[in-house]
Short mmCIF file of C-alpha atoms in Angstrom, two decimals:
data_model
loop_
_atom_site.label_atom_id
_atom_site.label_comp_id
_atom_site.label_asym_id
_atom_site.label_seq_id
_atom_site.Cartn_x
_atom_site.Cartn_y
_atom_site.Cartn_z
CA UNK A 1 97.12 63.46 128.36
CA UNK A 2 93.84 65.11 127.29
CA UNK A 3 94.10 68.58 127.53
CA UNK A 4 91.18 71.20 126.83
CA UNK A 5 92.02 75.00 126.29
CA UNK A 6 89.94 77.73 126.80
CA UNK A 7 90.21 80.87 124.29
CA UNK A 8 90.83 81.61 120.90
CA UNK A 9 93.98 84.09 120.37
CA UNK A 10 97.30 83.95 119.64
CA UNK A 11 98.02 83.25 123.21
CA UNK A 12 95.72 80.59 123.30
CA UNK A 13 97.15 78.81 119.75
CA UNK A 14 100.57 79.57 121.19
CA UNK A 15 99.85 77.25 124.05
CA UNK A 16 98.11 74.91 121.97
CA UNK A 17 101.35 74.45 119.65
CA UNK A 18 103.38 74.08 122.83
CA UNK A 19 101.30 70.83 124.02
CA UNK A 20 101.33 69.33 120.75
CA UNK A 21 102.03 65.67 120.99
CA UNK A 22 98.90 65.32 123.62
CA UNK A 23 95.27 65.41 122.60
CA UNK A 24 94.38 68.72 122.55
CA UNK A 25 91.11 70.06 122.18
CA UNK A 26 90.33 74.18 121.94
CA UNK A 27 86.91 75.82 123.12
CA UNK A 28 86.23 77.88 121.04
CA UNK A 29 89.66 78.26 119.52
CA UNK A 30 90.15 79.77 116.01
CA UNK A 31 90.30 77.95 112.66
CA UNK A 32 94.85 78.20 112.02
CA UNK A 33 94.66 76.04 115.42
CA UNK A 34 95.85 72.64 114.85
CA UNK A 35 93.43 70.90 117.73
CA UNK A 36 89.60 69.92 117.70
CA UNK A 37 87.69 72.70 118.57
CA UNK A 38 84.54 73.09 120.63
CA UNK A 39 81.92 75.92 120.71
CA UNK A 40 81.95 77.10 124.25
CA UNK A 41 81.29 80.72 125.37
CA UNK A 42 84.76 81.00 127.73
CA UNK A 43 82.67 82.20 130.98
CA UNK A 44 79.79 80.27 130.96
CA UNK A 45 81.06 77.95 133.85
CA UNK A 46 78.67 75.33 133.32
CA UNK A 47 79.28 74.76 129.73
CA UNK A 48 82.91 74.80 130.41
CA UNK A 49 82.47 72.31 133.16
CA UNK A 50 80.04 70.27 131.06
CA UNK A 51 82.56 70.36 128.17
CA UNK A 52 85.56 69.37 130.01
CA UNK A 53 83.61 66.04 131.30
CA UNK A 54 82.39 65.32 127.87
CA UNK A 55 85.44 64.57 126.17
CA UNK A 56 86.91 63.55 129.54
CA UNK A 57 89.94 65.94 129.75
CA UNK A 58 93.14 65.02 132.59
CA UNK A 59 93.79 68.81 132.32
CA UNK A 60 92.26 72.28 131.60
CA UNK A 61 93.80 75.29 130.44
CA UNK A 62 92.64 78.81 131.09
CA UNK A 63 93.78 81.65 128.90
CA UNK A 64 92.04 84.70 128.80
CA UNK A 65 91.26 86.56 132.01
CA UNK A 66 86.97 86.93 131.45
CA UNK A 67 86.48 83.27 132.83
CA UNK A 68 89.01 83.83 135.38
CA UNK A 69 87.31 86.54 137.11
CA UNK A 70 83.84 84.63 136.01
CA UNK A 71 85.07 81.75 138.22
CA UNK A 72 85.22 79.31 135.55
CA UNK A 73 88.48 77.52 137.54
CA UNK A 74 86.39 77.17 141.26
CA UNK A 75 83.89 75.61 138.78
CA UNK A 76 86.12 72.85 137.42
CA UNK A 77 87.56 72.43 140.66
CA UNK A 78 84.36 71.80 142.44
CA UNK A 79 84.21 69.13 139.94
CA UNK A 80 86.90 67.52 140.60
CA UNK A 81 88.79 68.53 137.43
CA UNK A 82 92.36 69.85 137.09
CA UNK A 83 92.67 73.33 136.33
CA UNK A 84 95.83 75.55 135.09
CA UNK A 85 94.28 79.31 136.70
CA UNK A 86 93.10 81.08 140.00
CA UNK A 87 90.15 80.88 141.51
CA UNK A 88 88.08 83.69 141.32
CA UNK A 89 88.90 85.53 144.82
CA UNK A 90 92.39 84.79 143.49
CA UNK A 91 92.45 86.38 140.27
CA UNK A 92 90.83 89.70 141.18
CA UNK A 93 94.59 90.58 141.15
CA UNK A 94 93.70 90.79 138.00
CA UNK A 95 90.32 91.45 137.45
CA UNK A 96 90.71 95.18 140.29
CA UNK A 97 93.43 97.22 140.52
CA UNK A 98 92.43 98.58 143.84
CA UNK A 99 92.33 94.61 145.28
CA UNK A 100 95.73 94.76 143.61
CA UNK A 101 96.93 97.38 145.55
CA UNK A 102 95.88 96.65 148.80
CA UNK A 103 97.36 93.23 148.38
CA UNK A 104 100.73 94.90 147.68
CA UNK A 105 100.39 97.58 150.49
CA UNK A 106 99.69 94.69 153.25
CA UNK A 107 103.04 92.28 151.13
CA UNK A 108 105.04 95.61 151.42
CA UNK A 109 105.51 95.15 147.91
CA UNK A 110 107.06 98.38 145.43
CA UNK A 111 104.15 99.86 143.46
CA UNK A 112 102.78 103.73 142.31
CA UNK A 113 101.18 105.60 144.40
CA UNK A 114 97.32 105.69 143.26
CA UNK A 115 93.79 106.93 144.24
CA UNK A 116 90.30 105.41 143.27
CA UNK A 117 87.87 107.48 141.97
CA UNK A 118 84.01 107.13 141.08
CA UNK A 119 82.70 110.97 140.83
CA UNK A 120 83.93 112.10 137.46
CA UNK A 121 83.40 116.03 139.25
CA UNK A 122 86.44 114.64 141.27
CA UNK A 123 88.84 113.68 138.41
CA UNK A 124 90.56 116.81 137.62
CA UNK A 125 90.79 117.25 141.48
CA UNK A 126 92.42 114.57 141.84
CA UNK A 127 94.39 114.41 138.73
CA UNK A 128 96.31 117.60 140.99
CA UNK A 129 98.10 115.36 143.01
CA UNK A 130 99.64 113.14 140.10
CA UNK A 131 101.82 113.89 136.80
CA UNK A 132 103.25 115.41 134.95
CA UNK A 133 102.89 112.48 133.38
CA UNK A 134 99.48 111.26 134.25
CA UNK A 135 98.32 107.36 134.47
CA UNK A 136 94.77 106.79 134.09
CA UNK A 137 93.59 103.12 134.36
CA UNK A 138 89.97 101.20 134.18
CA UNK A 139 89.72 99.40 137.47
CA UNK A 140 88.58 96.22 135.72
CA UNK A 141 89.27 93.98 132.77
CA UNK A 142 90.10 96.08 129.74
CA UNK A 143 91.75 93.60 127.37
CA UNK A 144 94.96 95.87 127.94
CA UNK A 145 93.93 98.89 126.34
CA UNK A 146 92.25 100.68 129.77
CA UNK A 147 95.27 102.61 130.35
CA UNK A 148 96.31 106.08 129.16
CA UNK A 149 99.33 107.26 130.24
CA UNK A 150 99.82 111.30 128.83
CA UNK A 151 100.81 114.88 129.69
CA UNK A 152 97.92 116.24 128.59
CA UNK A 153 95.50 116.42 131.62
CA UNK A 154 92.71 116.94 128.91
CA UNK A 155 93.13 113.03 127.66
CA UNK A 156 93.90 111.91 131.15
CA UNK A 157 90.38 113.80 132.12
CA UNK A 158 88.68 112.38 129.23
CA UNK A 159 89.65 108.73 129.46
CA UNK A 160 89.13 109.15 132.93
CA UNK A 161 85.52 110.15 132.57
CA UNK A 162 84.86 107.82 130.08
CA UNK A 163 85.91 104.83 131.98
CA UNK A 164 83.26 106.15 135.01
CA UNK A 165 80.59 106.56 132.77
CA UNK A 166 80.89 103.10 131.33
CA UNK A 167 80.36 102.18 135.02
CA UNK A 168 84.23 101.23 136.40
CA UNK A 169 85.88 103.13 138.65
CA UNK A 170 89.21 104.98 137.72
CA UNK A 171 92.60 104.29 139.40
CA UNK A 172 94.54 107.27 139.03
CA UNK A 173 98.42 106.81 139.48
CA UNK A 174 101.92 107.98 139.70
CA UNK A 175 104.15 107.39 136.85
CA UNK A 176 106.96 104.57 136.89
CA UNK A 177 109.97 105.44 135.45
CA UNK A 178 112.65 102.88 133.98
CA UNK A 179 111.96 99.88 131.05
CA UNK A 180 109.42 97.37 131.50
CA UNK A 181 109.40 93.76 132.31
CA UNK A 182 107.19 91.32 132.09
CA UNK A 183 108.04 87.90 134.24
CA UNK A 184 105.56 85.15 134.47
CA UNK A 185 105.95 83.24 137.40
CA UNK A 186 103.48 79.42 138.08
CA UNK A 187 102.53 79.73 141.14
CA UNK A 188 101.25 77.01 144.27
CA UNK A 189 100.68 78.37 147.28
CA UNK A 190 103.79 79.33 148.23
CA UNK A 191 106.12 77.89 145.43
CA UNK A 192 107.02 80.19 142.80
CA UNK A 193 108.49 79.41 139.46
CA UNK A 194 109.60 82.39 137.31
CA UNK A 195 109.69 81.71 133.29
CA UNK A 196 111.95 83.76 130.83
CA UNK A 197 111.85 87.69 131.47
CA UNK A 198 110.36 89.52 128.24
CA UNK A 199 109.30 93.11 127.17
CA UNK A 200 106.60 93.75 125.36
CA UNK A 201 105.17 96.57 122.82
CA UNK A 202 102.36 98.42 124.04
CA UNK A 203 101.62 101.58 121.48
CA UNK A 204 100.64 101.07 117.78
CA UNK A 205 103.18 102.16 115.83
CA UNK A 206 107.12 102.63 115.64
CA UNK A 207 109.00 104.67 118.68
CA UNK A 208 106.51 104.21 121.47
CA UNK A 209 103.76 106.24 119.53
CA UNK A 210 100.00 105.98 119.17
CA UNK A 211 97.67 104.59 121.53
CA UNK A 212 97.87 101.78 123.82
CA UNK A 213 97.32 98.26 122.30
CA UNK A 214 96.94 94.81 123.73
CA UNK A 215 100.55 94.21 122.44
CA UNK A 216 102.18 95.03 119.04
CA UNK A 217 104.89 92.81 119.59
CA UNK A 218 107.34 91.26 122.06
CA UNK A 219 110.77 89.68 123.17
CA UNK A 220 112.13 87.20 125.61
CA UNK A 221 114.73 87.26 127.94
CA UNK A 222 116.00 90.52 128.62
CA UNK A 223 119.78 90.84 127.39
CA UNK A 224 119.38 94.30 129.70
CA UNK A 225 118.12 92.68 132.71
CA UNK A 226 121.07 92.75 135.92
CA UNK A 227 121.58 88.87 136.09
CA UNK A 228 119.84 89.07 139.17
CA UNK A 229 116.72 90.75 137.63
CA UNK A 230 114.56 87.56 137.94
CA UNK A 231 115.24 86.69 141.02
CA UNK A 232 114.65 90.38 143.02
CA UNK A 233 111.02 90.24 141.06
CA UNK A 234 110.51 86.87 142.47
CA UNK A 235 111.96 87.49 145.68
CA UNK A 236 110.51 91.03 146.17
CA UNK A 237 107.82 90.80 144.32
CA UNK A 238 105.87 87.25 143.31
CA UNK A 239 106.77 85.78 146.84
CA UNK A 240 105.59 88.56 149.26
CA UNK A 241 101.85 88.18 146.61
CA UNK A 242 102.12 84.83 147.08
CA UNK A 243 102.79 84.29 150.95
CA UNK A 244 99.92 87.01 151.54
CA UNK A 245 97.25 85.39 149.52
CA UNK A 246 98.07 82.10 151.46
CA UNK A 247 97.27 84.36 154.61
CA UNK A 248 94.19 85.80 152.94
CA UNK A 249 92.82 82.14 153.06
CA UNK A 250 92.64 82.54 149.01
CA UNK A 251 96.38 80.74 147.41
CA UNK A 252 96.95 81.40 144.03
CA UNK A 253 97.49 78.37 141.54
CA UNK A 254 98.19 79.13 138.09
CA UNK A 255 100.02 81.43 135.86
CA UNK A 256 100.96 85.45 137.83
CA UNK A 257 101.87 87.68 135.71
CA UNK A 258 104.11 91.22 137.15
CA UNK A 259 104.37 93.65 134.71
CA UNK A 260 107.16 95.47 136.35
CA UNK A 261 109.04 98.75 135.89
CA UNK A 262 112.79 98.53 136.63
CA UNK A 263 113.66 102.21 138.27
CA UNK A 264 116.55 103.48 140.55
CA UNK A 265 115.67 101.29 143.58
CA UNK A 266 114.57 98.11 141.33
CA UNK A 267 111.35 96.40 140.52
CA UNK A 268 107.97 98.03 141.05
CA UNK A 269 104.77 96.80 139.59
CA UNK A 270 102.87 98.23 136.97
CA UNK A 271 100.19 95.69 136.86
CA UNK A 272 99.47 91.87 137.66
CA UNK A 273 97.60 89.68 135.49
CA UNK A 274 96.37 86.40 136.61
CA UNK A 275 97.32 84.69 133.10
CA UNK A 276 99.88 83.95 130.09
CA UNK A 277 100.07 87.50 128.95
CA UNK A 278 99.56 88.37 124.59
CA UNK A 279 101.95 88.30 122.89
CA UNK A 280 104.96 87.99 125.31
CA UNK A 281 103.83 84.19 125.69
CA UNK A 282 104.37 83.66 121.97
CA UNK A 283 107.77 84.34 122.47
CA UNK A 284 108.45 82.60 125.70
CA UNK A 285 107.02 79.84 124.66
CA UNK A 286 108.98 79.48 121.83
CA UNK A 287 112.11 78.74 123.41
CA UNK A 288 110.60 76.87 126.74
CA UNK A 289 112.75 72.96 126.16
CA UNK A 290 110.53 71.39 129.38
CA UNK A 291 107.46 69.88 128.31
CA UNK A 292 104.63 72.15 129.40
CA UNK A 293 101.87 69.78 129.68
CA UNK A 294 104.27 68.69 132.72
CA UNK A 295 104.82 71.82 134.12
CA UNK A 296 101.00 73.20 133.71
CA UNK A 297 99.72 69.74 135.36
CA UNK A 298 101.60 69.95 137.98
CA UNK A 299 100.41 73.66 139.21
CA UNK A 300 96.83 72.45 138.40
CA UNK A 301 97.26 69.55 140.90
CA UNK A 302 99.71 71.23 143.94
CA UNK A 303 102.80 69.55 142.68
CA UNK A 304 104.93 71.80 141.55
CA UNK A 305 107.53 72.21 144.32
CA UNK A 306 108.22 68.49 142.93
CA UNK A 307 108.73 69.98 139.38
CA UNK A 308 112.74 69.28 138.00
CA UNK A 309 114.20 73.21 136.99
CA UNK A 310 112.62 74.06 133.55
CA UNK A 311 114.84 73.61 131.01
CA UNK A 312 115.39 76.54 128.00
CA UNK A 313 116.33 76.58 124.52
CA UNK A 314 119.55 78.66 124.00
CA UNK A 315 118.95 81.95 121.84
CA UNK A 316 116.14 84.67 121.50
CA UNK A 317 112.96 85.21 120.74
CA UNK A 318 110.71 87.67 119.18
CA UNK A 319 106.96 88.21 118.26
CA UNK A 320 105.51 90.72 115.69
CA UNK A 321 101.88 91.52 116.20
CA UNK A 322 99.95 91.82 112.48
CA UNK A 323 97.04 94.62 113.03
CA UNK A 324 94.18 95.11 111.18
CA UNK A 325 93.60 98.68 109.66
CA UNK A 326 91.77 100.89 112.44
CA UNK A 327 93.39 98.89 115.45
CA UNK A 328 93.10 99.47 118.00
CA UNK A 329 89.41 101.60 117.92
CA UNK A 330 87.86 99.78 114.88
CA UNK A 331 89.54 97.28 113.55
CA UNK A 332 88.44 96.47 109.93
CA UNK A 333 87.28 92.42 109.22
CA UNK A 334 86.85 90.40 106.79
CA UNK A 335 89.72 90.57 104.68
CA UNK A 336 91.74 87.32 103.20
CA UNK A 337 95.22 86.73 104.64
CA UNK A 338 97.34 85.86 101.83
CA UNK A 339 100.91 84.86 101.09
CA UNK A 340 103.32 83.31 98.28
CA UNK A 341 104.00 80.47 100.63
CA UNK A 342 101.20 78.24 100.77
CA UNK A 343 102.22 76.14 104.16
CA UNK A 344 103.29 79.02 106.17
CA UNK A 345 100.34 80.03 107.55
CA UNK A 346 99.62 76.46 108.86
CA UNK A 347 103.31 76.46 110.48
CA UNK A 348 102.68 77.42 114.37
CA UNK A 349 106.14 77.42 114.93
CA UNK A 350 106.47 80.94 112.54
CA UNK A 351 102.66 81.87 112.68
CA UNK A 352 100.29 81.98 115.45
CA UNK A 353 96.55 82.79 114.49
CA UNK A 354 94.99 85.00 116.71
CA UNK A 355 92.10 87.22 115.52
CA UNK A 356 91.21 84.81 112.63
CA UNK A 357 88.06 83.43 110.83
CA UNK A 358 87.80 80.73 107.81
CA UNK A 359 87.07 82.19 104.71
CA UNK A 360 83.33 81.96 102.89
CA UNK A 361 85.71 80.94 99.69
CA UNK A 362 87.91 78.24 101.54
CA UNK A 363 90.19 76.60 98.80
CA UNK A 364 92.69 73.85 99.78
CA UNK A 365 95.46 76.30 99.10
CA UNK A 366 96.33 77.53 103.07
CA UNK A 367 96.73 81.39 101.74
CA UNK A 368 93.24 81.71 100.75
CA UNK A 369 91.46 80.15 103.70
CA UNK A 370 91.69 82.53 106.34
CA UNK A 371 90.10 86.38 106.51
CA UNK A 372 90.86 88.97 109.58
CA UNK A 373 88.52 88.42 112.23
CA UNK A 374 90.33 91.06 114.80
CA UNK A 375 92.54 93.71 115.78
CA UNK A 376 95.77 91.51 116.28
CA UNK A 377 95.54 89.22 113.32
CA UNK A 378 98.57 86.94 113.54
CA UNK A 379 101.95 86.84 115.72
CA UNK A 380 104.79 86.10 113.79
CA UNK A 381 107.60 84.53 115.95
CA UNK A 382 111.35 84.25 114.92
CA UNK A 383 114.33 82.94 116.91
CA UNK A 384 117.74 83.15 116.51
CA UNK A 385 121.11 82.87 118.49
CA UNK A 386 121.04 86.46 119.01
CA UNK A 387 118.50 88.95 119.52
CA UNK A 388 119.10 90.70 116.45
CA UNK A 389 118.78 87.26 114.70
CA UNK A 390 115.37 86.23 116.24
CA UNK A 391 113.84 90.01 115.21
CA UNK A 392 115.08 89.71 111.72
CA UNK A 393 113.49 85.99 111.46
CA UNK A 394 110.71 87.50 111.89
CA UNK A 395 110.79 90.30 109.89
CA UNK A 396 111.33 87.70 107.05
CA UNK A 397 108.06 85.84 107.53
CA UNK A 398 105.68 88.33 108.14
CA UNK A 399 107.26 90.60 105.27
CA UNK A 400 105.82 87.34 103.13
CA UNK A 401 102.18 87.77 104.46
CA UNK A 402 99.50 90.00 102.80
CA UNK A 403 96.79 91.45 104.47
CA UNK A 404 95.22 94.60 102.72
CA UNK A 405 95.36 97.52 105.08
CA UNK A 406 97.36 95.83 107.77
CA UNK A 407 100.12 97.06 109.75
CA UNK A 408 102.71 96.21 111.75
CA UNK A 409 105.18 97.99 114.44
CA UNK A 410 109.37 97.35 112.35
CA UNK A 411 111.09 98.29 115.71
CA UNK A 412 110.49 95.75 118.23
CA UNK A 413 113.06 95.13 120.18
CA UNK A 414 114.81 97.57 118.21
CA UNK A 415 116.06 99.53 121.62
CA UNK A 416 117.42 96.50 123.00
CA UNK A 417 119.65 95.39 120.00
CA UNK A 418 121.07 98.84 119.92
CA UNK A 419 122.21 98.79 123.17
CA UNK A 420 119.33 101.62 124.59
CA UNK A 421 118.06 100.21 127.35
CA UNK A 422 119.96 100.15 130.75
CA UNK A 423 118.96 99.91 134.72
#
């Protein structure tokens, strides 16, 4: 199968390594990616189209959300190409939390109770009726880092304003108690497939502290998680989204992502994302034993209540997020990624490039060739038989890789291993 993906993370080479033994080509993908890559801008729909047709691909892969809510997928579609994502319409699950919402409120599905605002005179109003813990979120795409959640009502106000006067409205919310999950689900219509539950990392640094990130880090599945946790998301969650969408006259195909909070009465959602989600898919990924060419093609073309029950590789999983210094405000570039191991940044199935660039002074030895390009730099990804086993694996590899100024959370999945997190 020919199989073009669009992005250039760590998400994106994660998926890229997973349909390795298919031609895969990357638009505009990143230079650790093992695939030939294309110069595309991800939401020009045209070129993406025009692309796709050019090197005649059986399949398309969406990653990031921006061509998503462009409409990049109704694009491809229209041209008669297979597509792994939503349509537009479908993914402003995604793309507004308010659609979000009323989607849930209609599916009569567990969320926090929230209020849009647009007048930043209103926000410490408003901000009256919620906290003491306060939730402040960008009503649009915010590459995960448009939430605050405090209990000072001077950062909620601030964020708050901030997000109005770069010209989104604010979603103002109750807080959710209880440990987060993240399930993806592949959704047709209807059908629902959920993947491994994981938990990822939000805030920079170790204990939960520092600002809100994209991800430092992540683990998959939950050794917490009431052995019926996956199926109460699915059944009281994904399915209700699902079945209403349907009704809306707009089905979801592709990848739904609930971030969930697991309180007293169960599952309520956080957030949905209408992709793979960074950097939980690094580590669900890593331990997925069904092909996922098959099980991506199949959503893309309405087949996947035909799809066998996926298969999964017996252990753990964990990824470590390396930052750049000054993530998340202003991440510093530029500098070279080194390490005493000269193939280990060219193995995908320990490293995972994501914010990447070749360097001006590219040798043939692998640790002199790349340079930081982003915040998250590379994901690191360890397994093991035990959870403890697949966090220190990858301890061990990215305590090999140098990257002046770089840092890295040493407690992921920490809580877990110790036995701290219950429902």
């Amino acid at each position: 199968m020919r199989i073009l993906v669009i992005g250039s993370g760590g998400r994106e080479h994660a998926l890229v390594h997973a349909l390795s033994g298919h031609e895969v080509h990357v638009a505009p993908g990143n230079p650790g990616m093992q695939a030939e890559r294309h110069e595309v801008l991800v939401d020009d729909r045209s070129a993406v189209v025009t692309l796709a047709r050019d090197i005649d691909a059986d399949l398309v892969v969406i990653g990031p959300e921006q061509p998503l809510v462009a409409g990049v997928a109704d694009a491809l579609r229209e041209a008669g190409i297979p597509v792994f994502g939503p349509s537009q319409e479908a993914a402003r699950l995604e793309g507004s939390k308010v659609f979000a919402k009323e989607v849930m409120a209609t599916a009569g599905v567990r969320t926090a109770r929230s209020k849009r605002v647009t007048d930043p005179d209103q926000v410490k109003v408003e901000l009256k009726n919620f906290g003491p813990n306060f939730v402040v979120k960008d009503d649009g795409l915010a590459g995960g880092k448009g939430v605050v959640v405090t209990d000072d009502v001077r950062e909620a106000v601030a964020h708050a304003k901030a997000v109005i006067a770069d010209g989104n409205p604010v979603l103002l919310e109750t807080f959710l108690s209880g440990p987060e999950v993240s399930l993806f689900c592949l959704v047709d219509g209807e059908t629902v497939v959920p993947l491994l539950p994981a938990q990822d990392n939000k805030r920079a640094y170790d204990n939960d502290e520092g600002p809100n990130t994209g991800g430092m880090g992540a683990y998959a599945p939950l050794p917490w998680l009431p052995e019926d946790g996956v199926q109460r998301i699915v059944t009281e969650v994904v399915e209700p989204v699902a079945r209403e969408m349907v009704r809306r006259g707009t089905p979801y195909s592709g990848l739904l992502y609930a971030g969930l909070a697991w309180g007293a009465d169960g599952p309520s959602v956080v957030e949905f994302n209408a992709r793979f989600g960074d950097p939980e898919t690094q580590a669900v990924l890593a331990l997925l034993d069904t092909p996922l060419a098959d099980v991506l093609y199949a959503t893309a073309t309405g087949t996947l209540a035909d799809l066998p029950p996926l298969k999964w590789k017996d252990g753990y999983a964990a990824t470590v997020v390396l930052a750049a210094e000054g993530y998340p405000e202003s991440p510093r570039k530029g500098d070279p990624i080194t390490t005493s191991d000269p193939t280990l940044l060219d193995d995908p199935s320990r490293v995972l490039h994501a914010g990447v660039a070749a360097s001006a002074t590219s040798t043939d030895d692998a640790a002199a060739r790349y340079v930081s390009a982003g915040g998250r730099v590379l994901n690191v990804v360890g397994t093991g038989a035990t959870l403890a086993d697949a966090t220190a694996d990858a301890y061990r590899t990215i305590e090999q890789i140098e990257l002046p100024g770089s840092f890295y959370r040493k407690d992921i999945a920490r809580k877990a291993v110790d036995g701290e997190i219950s429902v």
